[in-house]
Coordinates of C-alpha atoms (C1' of nucleotides) in Angstrom, one line a residue:
Chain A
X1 CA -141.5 19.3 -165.5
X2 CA -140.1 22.1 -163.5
X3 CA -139.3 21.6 -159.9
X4 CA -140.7 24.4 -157.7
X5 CA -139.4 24.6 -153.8
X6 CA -140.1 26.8 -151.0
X7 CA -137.1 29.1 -150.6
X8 CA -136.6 30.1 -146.9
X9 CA -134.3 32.6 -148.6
X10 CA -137.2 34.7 -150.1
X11 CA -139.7 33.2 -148.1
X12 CA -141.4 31.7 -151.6
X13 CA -142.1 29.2 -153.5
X14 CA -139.7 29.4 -156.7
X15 CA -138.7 27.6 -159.9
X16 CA -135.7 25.8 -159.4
X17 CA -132.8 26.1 -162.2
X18 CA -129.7 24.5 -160.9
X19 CA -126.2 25.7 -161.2
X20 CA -125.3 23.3 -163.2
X21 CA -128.3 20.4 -164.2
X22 CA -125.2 18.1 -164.3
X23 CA -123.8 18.9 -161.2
X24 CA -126.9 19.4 -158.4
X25 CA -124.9 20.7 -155.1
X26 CA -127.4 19.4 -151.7
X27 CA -126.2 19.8 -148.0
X28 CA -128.2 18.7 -145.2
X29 CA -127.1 18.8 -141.5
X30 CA -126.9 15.6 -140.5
X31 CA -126.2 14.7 -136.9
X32 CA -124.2 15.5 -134.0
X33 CA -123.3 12.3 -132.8
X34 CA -123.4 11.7 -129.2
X35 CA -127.1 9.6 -128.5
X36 CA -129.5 7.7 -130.3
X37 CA -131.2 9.5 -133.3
X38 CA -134.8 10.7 -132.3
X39 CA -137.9 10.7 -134.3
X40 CA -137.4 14.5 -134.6
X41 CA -133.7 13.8 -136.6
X42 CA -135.1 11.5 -139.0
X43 CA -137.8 13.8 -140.2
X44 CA -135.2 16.3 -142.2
X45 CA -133.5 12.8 -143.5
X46 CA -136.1 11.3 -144.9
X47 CA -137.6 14.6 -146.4
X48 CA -134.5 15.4 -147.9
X49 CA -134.3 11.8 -149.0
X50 CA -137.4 12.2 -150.9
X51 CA -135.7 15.5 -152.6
X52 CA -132.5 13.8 -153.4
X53 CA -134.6 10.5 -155.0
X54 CA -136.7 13.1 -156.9
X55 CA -133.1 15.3 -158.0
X56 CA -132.0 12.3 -159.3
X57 CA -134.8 12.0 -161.5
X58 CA -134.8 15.1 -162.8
X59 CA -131.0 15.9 -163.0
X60 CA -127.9 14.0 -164.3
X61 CA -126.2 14.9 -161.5
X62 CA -126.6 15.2 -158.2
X63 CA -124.4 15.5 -155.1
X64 CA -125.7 15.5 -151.8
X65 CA -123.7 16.1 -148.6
X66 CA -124.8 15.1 -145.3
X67 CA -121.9 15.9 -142.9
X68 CA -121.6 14.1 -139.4
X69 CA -120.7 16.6 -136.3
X70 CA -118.1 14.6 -134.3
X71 CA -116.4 17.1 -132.5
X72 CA -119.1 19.3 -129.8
X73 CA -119.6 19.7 -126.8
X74 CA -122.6 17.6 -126.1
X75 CA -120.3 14.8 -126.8
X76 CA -117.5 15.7 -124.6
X77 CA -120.3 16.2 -121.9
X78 CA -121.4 12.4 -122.3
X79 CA -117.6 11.2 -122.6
X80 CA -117.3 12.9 -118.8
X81 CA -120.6 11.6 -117.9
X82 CA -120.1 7.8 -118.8
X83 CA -115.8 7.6 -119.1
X84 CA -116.1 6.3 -122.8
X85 CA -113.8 7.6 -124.8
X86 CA -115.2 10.2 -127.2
X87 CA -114.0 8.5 -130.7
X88 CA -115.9 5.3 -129.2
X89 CA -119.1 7.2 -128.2
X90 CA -118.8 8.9 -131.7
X91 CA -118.4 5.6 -133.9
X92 CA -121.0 3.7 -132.2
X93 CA -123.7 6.5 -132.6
X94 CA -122.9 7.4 -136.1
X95 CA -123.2 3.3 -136.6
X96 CA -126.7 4.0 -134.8
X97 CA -127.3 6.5 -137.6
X98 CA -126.5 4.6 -140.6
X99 CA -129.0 1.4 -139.1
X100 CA -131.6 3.4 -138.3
X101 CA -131.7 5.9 -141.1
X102 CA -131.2 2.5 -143.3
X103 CA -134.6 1.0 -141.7
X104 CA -135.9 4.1 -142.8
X105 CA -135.8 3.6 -146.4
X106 CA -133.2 6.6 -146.4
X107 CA -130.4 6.5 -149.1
X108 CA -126.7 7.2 -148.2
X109 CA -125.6 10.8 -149.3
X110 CA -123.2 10.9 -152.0
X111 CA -120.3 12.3 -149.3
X112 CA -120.6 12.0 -145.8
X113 CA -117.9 14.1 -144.1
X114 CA -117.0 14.5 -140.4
X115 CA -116.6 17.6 -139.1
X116 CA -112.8 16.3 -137.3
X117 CA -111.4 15.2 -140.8
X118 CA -111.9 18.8 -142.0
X119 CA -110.3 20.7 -138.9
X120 CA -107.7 22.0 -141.6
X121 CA -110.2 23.8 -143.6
X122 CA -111.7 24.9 -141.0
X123 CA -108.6 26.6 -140.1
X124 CA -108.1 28.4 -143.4
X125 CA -111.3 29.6 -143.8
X126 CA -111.3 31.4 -139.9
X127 CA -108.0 32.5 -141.2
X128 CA -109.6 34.0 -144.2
X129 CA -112.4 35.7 -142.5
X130 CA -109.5 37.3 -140.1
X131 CA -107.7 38.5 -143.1
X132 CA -110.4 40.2 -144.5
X133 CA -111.5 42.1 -141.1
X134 CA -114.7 39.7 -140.4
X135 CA -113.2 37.7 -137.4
X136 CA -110.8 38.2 -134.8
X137 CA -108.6 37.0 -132.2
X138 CA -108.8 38.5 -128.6
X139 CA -106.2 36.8 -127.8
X140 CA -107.2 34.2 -125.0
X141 CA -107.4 31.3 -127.6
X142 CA -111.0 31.9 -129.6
X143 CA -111.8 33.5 -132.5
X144 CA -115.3 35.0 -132.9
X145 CA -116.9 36.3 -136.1
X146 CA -118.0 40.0 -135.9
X147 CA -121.4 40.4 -137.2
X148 CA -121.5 44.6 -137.8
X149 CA -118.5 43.3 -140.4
X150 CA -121.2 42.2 -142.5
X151 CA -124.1 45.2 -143.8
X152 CA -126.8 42.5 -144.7
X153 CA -126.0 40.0 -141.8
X154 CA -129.2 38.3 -141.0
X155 CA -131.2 37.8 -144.2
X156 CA -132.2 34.4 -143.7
X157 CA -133.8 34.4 -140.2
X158 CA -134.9 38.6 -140.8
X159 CA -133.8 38.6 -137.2
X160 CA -133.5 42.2 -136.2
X161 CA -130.4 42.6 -134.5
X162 CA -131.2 44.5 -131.7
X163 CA -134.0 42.1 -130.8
X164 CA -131.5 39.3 -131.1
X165 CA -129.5 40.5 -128.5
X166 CA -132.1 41.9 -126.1
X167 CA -133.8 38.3 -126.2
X168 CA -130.8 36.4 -125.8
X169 CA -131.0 34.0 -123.5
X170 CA -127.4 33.8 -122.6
X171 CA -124.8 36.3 -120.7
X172 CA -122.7 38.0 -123.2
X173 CA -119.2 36.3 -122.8
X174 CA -116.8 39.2 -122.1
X175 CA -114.6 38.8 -125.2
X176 CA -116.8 39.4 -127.6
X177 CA -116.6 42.8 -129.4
X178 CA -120.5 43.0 -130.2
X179 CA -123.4 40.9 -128.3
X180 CA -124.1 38.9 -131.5
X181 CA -120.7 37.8 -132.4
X182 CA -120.2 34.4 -132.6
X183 CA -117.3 31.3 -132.1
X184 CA -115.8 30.3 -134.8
X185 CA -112.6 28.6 -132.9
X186 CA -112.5 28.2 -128.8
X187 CA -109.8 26.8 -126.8
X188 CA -109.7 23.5 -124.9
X189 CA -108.2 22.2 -122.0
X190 CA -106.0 19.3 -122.0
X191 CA -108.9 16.6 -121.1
X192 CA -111.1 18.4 -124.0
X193 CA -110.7 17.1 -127.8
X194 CA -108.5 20.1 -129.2
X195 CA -106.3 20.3 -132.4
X196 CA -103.0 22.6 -132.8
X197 CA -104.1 26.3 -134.4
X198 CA -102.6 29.3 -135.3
X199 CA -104.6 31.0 -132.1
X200 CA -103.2 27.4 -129.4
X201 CA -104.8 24.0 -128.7
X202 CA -108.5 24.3 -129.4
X203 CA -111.7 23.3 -131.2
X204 CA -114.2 24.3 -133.7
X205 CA -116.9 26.4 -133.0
X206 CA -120.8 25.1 -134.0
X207 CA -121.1 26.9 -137.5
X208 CA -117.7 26.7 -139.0
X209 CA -118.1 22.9 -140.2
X210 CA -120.6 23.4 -142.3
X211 CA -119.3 25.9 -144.2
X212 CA -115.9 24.3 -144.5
X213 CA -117.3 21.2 -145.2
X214 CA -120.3 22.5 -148.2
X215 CA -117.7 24.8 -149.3
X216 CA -114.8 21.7 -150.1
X217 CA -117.5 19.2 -151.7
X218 CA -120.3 21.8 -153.3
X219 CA -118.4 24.6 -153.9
X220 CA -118.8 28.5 -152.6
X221 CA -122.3 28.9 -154.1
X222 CA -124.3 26.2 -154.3
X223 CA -128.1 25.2 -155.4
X224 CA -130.2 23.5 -152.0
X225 CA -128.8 24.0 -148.1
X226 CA -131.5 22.3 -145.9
X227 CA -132.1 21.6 -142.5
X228 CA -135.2 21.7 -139.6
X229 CA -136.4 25.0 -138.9
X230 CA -135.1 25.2 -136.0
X231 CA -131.2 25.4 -137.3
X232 CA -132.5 28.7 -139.7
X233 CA -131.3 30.9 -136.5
X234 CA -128.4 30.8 -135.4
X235 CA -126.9 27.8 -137.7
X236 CA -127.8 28.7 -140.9
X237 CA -127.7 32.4 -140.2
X238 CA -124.1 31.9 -139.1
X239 CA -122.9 29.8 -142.2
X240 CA -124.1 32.1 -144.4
X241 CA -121.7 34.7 -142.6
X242 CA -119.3 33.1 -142.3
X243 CA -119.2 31.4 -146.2
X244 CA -120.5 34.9 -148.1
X245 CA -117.7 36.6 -145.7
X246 CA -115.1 33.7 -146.2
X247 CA -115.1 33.5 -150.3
X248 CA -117.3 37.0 -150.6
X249 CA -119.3 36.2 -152.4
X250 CA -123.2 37.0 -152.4
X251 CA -124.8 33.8 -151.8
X252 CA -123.9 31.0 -150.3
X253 CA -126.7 28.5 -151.3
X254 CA -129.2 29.2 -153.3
X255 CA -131.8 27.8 -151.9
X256 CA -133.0 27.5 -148.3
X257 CA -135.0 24.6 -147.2
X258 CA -136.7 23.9 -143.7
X259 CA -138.9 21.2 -142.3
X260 CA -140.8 21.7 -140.0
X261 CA -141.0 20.9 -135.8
X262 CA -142.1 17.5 -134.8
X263 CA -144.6 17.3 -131.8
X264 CA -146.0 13.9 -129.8
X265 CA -149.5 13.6 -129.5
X266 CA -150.2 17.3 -129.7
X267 CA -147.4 18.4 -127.2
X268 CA -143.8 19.4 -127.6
X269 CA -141.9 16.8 -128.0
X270 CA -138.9 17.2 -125.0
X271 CA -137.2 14.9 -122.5
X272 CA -138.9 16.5 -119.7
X273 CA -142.6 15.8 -121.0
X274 CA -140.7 12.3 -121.2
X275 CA -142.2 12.0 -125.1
X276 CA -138.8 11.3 -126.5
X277 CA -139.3 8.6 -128.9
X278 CA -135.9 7.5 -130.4
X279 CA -135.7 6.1 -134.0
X280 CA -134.6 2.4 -132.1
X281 CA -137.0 2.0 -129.9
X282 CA -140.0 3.2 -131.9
X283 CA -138.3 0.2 -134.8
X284 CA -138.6 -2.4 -132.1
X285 CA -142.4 -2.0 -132.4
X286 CA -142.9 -0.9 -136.1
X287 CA -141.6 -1.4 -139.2
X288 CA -139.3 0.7 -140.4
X289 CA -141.3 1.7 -143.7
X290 CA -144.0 2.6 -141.4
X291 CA -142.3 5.3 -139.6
X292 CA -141.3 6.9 -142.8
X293 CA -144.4 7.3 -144.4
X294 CA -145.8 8.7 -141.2
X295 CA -143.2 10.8 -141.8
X296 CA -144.4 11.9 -145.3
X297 CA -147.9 12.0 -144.5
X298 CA -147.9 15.2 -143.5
X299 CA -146.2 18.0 -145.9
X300 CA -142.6 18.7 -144.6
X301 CA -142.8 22.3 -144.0
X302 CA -146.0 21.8 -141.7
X303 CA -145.8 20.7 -137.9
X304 CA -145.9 17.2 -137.6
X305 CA -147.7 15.8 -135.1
X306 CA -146.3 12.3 -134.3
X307 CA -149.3 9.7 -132.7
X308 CA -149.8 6.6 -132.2
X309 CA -152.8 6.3 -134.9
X310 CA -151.1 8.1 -137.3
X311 CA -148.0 5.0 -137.4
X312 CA -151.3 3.1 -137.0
X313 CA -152.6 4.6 -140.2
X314 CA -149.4 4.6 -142.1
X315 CA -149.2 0.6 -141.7
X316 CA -152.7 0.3 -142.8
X317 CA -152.4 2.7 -145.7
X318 CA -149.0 -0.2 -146.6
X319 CA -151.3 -3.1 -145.5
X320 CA -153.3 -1.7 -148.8
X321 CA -150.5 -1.3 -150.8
X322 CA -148.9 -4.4 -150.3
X323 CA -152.1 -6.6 -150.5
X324 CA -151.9 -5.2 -154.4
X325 CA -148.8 -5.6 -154.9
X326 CA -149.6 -9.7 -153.2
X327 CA -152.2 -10.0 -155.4
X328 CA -149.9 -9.4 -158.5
X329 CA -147.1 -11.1 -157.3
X330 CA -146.5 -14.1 -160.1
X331 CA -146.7 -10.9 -162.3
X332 CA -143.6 -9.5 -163.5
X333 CA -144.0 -5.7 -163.5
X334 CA -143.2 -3.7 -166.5
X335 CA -139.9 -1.2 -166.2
X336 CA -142.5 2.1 -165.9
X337 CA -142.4 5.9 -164.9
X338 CA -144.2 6.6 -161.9
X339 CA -147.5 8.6 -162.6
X340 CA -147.4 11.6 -163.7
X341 CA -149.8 13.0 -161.0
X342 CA -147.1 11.8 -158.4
X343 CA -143.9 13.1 -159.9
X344 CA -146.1 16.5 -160.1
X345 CA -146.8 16.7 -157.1
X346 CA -143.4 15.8 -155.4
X347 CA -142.4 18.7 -158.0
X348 CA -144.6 21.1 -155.9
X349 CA -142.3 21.7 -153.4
X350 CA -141.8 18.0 -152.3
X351 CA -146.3 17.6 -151.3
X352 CA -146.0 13.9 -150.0
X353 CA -149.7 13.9 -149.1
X354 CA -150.8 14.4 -152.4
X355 CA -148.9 12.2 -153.8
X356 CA -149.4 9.2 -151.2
X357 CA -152.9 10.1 -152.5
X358 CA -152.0 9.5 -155.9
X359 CA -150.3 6.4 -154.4
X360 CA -153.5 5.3 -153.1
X361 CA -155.1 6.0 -156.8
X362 CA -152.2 3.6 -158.2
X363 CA -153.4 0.7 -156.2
X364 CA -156.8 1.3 -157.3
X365 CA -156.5 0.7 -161.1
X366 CA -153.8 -2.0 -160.0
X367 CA -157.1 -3.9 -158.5
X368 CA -159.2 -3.4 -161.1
X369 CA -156.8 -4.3 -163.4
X370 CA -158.2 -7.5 -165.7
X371 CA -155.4 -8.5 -168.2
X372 CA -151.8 -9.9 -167.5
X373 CA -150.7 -7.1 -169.8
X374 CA -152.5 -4.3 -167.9
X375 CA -151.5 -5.6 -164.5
X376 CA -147.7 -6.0 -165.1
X377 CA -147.7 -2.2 -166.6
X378 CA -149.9 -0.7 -163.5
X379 CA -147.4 -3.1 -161.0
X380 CA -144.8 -1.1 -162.7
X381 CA -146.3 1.7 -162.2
X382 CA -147.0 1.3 -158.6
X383 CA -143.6 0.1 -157.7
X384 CA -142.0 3.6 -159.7
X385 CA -144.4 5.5 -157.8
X386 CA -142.8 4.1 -154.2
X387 CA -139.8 4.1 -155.1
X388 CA -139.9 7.8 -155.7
X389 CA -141.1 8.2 -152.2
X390 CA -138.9 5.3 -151.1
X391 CA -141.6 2.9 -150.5
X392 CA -142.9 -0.5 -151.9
X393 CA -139.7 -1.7 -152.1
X394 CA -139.6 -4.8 -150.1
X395 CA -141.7 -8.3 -150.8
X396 CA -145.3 -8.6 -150.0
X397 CA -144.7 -11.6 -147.9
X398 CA -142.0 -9.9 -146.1
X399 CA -144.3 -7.4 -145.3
X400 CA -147.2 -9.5 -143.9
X401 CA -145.2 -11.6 -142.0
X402 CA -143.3 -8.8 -140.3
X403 CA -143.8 -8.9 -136.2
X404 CA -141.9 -6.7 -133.4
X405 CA -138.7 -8.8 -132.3
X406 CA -140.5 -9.0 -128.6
X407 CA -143.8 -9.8 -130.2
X408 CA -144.8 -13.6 -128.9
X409 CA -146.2 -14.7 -132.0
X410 CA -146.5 -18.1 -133.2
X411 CA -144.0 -18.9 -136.0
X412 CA -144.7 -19.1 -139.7
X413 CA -144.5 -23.0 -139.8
X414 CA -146.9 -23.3 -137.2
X415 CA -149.5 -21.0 -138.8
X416 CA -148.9 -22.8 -142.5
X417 CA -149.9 -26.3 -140.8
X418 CA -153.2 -24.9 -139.0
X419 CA -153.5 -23.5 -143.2
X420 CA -153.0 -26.7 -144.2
X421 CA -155.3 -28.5 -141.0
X422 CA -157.7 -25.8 -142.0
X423 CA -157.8 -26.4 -145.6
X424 CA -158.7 -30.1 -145.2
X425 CA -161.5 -29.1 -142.8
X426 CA -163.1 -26.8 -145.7
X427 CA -163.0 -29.6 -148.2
X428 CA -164.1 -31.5 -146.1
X429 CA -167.5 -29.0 -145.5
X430 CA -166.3 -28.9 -141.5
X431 CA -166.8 -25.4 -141.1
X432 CA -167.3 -25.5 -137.8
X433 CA -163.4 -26.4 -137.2
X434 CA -162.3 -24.1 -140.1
X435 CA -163.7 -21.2 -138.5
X436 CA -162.1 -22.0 -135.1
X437 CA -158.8 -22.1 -136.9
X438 CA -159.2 -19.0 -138.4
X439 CA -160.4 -17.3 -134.5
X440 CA -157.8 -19.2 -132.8
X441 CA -155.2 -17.3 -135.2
X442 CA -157.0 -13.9 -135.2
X443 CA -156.4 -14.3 -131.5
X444 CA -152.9 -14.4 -132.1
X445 CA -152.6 -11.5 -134.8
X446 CA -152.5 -13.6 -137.4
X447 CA -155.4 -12.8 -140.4
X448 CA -156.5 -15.2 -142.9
X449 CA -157.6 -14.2 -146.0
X450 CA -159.1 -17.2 -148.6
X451 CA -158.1 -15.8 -152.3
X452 CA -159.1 -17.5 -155.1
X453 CA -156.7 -20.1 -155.2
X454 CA -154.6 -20.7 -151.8
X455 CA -155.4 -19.0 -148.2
X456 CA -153.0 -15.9 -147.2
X457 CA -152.4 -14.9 -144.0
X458 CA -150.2 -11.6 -142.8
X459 CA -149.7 -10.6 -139.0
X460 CA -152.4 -8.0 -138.3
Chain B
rG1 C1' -142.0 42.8 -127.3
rG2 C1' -140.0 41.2 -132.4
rC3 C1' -140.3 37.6 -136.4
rG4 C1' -143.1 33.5 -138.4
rC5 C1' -146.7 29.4 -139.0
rG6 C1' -151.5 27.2 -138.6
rG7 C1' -157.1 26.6 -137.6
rU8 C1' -160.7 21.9 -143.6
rG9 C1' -166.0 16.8 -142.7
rG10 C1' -165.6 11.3 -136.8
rC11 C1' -159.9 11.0 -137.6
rA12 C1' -155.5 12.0 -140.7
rG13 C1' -154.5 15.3 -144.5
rA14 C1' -154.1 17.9 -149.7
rG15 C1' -156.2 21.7 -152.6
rU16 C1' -159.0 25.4 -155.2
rG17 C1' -162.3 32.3 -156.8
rG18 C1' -167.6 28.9 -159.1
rC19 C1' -167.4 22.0 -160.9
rU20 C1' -166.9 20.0 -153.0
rA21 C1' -158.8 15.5 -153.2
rU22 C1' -157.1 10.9 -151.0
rG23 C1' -157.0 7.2 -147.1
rC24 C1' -159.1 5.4 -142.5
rA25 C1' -163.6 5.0 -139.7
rG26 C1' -169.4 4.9 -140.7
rA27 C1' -173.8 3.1 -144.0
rG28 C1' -175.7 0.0 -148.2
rG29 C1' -174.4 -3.5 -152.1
rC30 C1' -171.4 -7.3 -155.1
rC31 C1' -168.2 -11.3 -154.1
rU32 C1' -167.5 -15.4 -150.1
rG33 C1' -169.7 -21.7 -146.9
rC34 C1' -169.2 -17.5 -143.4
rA35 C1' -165.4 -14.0 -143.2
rA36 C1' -161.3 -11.1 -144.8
rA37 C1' -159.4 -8.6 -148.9
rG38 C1' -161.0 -6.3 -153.3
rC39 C1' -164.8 -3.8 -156.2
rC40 C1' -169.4 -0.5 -156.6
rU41 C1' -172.6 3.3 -154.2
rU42 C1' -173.0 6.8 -150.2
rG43 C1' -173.3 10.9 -146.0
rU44 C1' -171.0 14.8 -143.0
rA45 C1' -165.9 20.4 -144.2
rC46 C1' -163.5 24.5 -144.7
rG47 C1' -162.4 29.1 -136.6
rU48 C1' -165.1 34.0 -136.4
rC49 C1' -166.7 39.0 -138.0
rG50 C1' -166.5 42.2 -142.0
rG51 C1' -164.6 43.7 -147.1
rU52 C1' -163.6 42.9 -152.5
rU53 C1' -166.5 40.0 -156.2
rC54 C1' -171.9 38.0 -160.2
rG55 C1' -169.9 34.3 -156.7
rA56 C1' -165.0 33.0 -151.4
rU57 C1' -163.3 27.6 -147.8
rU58 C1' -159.9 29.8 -151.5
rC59 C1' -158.1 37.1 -152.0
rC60 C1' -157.9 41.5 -148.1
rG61 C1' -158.5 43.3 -143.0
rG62 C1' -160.0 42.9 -137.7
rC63 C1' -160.9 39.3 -133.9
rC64 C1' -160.6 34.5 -131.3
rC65 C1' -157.8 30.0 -130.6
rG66 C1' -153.3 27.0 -131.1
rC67 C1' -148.0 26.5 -132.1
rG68 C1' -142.8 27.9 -133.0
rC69 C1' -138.2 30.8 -133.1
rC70 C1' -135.5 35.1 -130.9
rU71 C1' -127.0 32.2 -129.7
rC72 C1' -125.1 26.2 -130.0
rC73 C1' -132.1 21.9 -130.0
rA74 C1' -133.6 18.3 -136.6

RNA sequence: GGCGCGGUGGCAGAGUGGCUAUGCAGAGGCCUGCAAAGCCUUGUACGUCGGUUCGAUUCCGGCCCGCGCCUCCA
């Protein structure tokens, strides 16, 4: 099977042939940590999660690099704004991360780095771009990248220059040599974060991380750089520059990989519309599982438009899944491949929706299944098919009797003894109490279903 | 203004030059004490106007509508 992928790059879909199939080089910008994670961050995570579960599939080898942006500005601004100390607000947020992305179903990356344990490499590569005539020092503490340095500068977003500059949205800072030059180092002030330089006291620019930080752990050229679209210009635009420039060489990755924006309920989603849903708070009323196949109900490169029925739909579409895998659970599934039809279409350029579809086509021959034999190997299969997408993996019964922590529902004792009251009543022929049971729990969220031996229930 | 994306049945959402995914919702049936779940059957699609073609939702062009980016926002 040959892995196909959108490349940003060449603005097609392409065959991908890693560098090396033992030794699969994958950065994604992970995030600058100064608040909570919002829906819109975890959409490029657990995309990319997908990719790296399918890589590792496919490849002996895979290495992927999520790097954590400590040092910026946004955090210094919220250090002034509350008085915490920025190495507190820093560590508490990236804990935020780790929790939510976790409740996500999103793997660790193989390295994680932080941009303020890589301040030294940051150093010798500005010093490198200096040397070779592609940065420079004006002499007031930054350093700035020269863009008309670089012939093809701006292959990635196919920004015309010109128009870059005319549409800028900021003042051009009088230091610069050319509009679209960019920071690479800036100075800071005694009360700003700032490590000793060659050019004074000072602090990274945006872009130069990244390409110190893929550059230590991937190497100079490497296969898959991915990110949401909305980094392609100026992030990505700027690490290239600054990597090709740095090591010059012709490429820096290989491939370019964007997801796409993430709107609530049709609008934009933005603080002042007030339709910023956090990760947190939107895992107080969910489960986390939920959230990402919501996620990956909708291809990654489209716009994703984030509602209420489409969570709503993603539980139900589990609800389905996990009723199967109920149904089987005394079975002991069979170590199996995921279907073919699945791994193909992840293999197009990561389609989710066809293969939750496929999904959906698993758990129909799991219900038809008759024998022990068949239903352990379809189980198998079923459970290799989520696992690809990061799915299935919990226990039915967790599942069912998940509720929101501030839900007031009645506890799973309780429940089992109105099963129990419930049960005698049926023997008994007393429908008319059974069925009140069952309405005074429905009431409550709580479902019962009579299978063919025992009564289940799961919280609706 | 420049660059780019999209308009598919009640909803979500894939895909394809001819055989009309998938799930939910709807209708009928099996099963059930009744339900639920599951299974079976079933209806409604491809913004608009042209072009290419034996044939287009799928390719090409115009138009309409929506959306995004254009220096630090995933």
């Amino acid at each position: 099977m040959t892995l196909h992928l959108y490349n940003t790059l060449t603005r097609a879909k392409e065959a991908f042939v890693p560098l090396r199939p033992d030794a699969v080089g994958l950065y994604v910008c992970g995030p600058t940590v100064y608040d909570f994670a919002h829906i819109g961050n975890a959409r490029p995570v657990v995309v990319f999660d997908v990719l790296y579960r399918l890589m590792k599939r496919l490849f002996s080898g895979v290495t992927y690099v999520r790097n954590i942006t400590d040092v910026d500005d946004k955090i210094i601004a919220a250090s002034q704004k509350s008085g915490e100390p920025i190495d507190v607000i820093t560590a508490r947020t990236a804990a935020a991360f780790h929790d939510d992305m976790d409740a996500l179903g999103a793997l660790p990356p193989t390295i994680e780095p932080r941009a303020t344990a890589h301040i030294a490499q940051m150093i010798v590569l500005i010093e490198a771009l200096i040397a070779k005539g592609h940065a420079y020092a004006p002499g007031d503490g930054h350093v700035l990248f020269h863009v008309p340095s670089m012939a093809d500068y701006g292959q990635l977003s196919r920004l015309d220059r010109r128009e870059v500059i005319e549409g800028a949205r900021v003042e051009v800072a009088g230091y610069k040599k050319d509009p679209a030059d960019f920071v690479l180092w800036k100075p800071s002030t005694d009360e700003q974060p700032g490590w000793p330089s060659p050019w004074g006291r000072g602090r990274p620019g945006w872009h130069i991380e990244c390409s110190a930080m893929s550059g230590q752990y991937l190497g100079e050229t490497f296969d898959i750089h991915g990110g949401g679209q909305d980094l392609i210009f100026p992030h990505h635009e700027n690490e290239i520059a600054q990597s090709r420039c740095a090591h010059d060489t012709p490429m820096m990755a290989r491939v370019w990989m964007h997801n796409g924006y993430l709107m609530v309920e049709g609008e934009k989603m933005s603080k002042s519309l007030g339709n910023f849903f956090t990760v947190r708070q939107l895992l107080a009323d969910h489960p986390g599982e939920a959230l990402r196949l919501t996620l990956l109900q909708t291809h990654y490169r489209q716009p994703l438009n984030w509602t209420a029925d489409g969570v709503r739909q993603a539980k139900e579409t589990l609800d389905r899944c996990y009723t199967a895998l109920r149904a089987v659970a005394d079975v002991k599934a069979t170590v199996a491949e995921p279907p073919p039809a699945v791994l193909d279409a992840l293999a197009d350029d990561l389609n989710t929706p066809l293969a939750i579809a496929h999904l959906h086509e698993a758990v129909g021959t799991l219900n038809k299944a008759a024998g022990a034999e068949e239903k352990a190997a379809l189980k198998g299969r079923l459970l290799a098919a989520g696992d690809v997408l990061g799915l299935l993996s919990q226990d039915p019964e967790a599942w069912f009797k998940w509720c929101p922590a501030a839900a007031a529902s009645p506890d799973d004792a309780a429940i089992e003894a109105l099963i129990v009251e419930r049960r005698e009543a049926r023997k008994a022929k007393n429908f008319a109490r059974a069925d009140q049971i069952r309405d005074e729990l429905k009431a409550q969220g709580i479902l019962l279903e009579d299978g063919a031996g025992a009564t289940t229930w799961r919280r609706g």
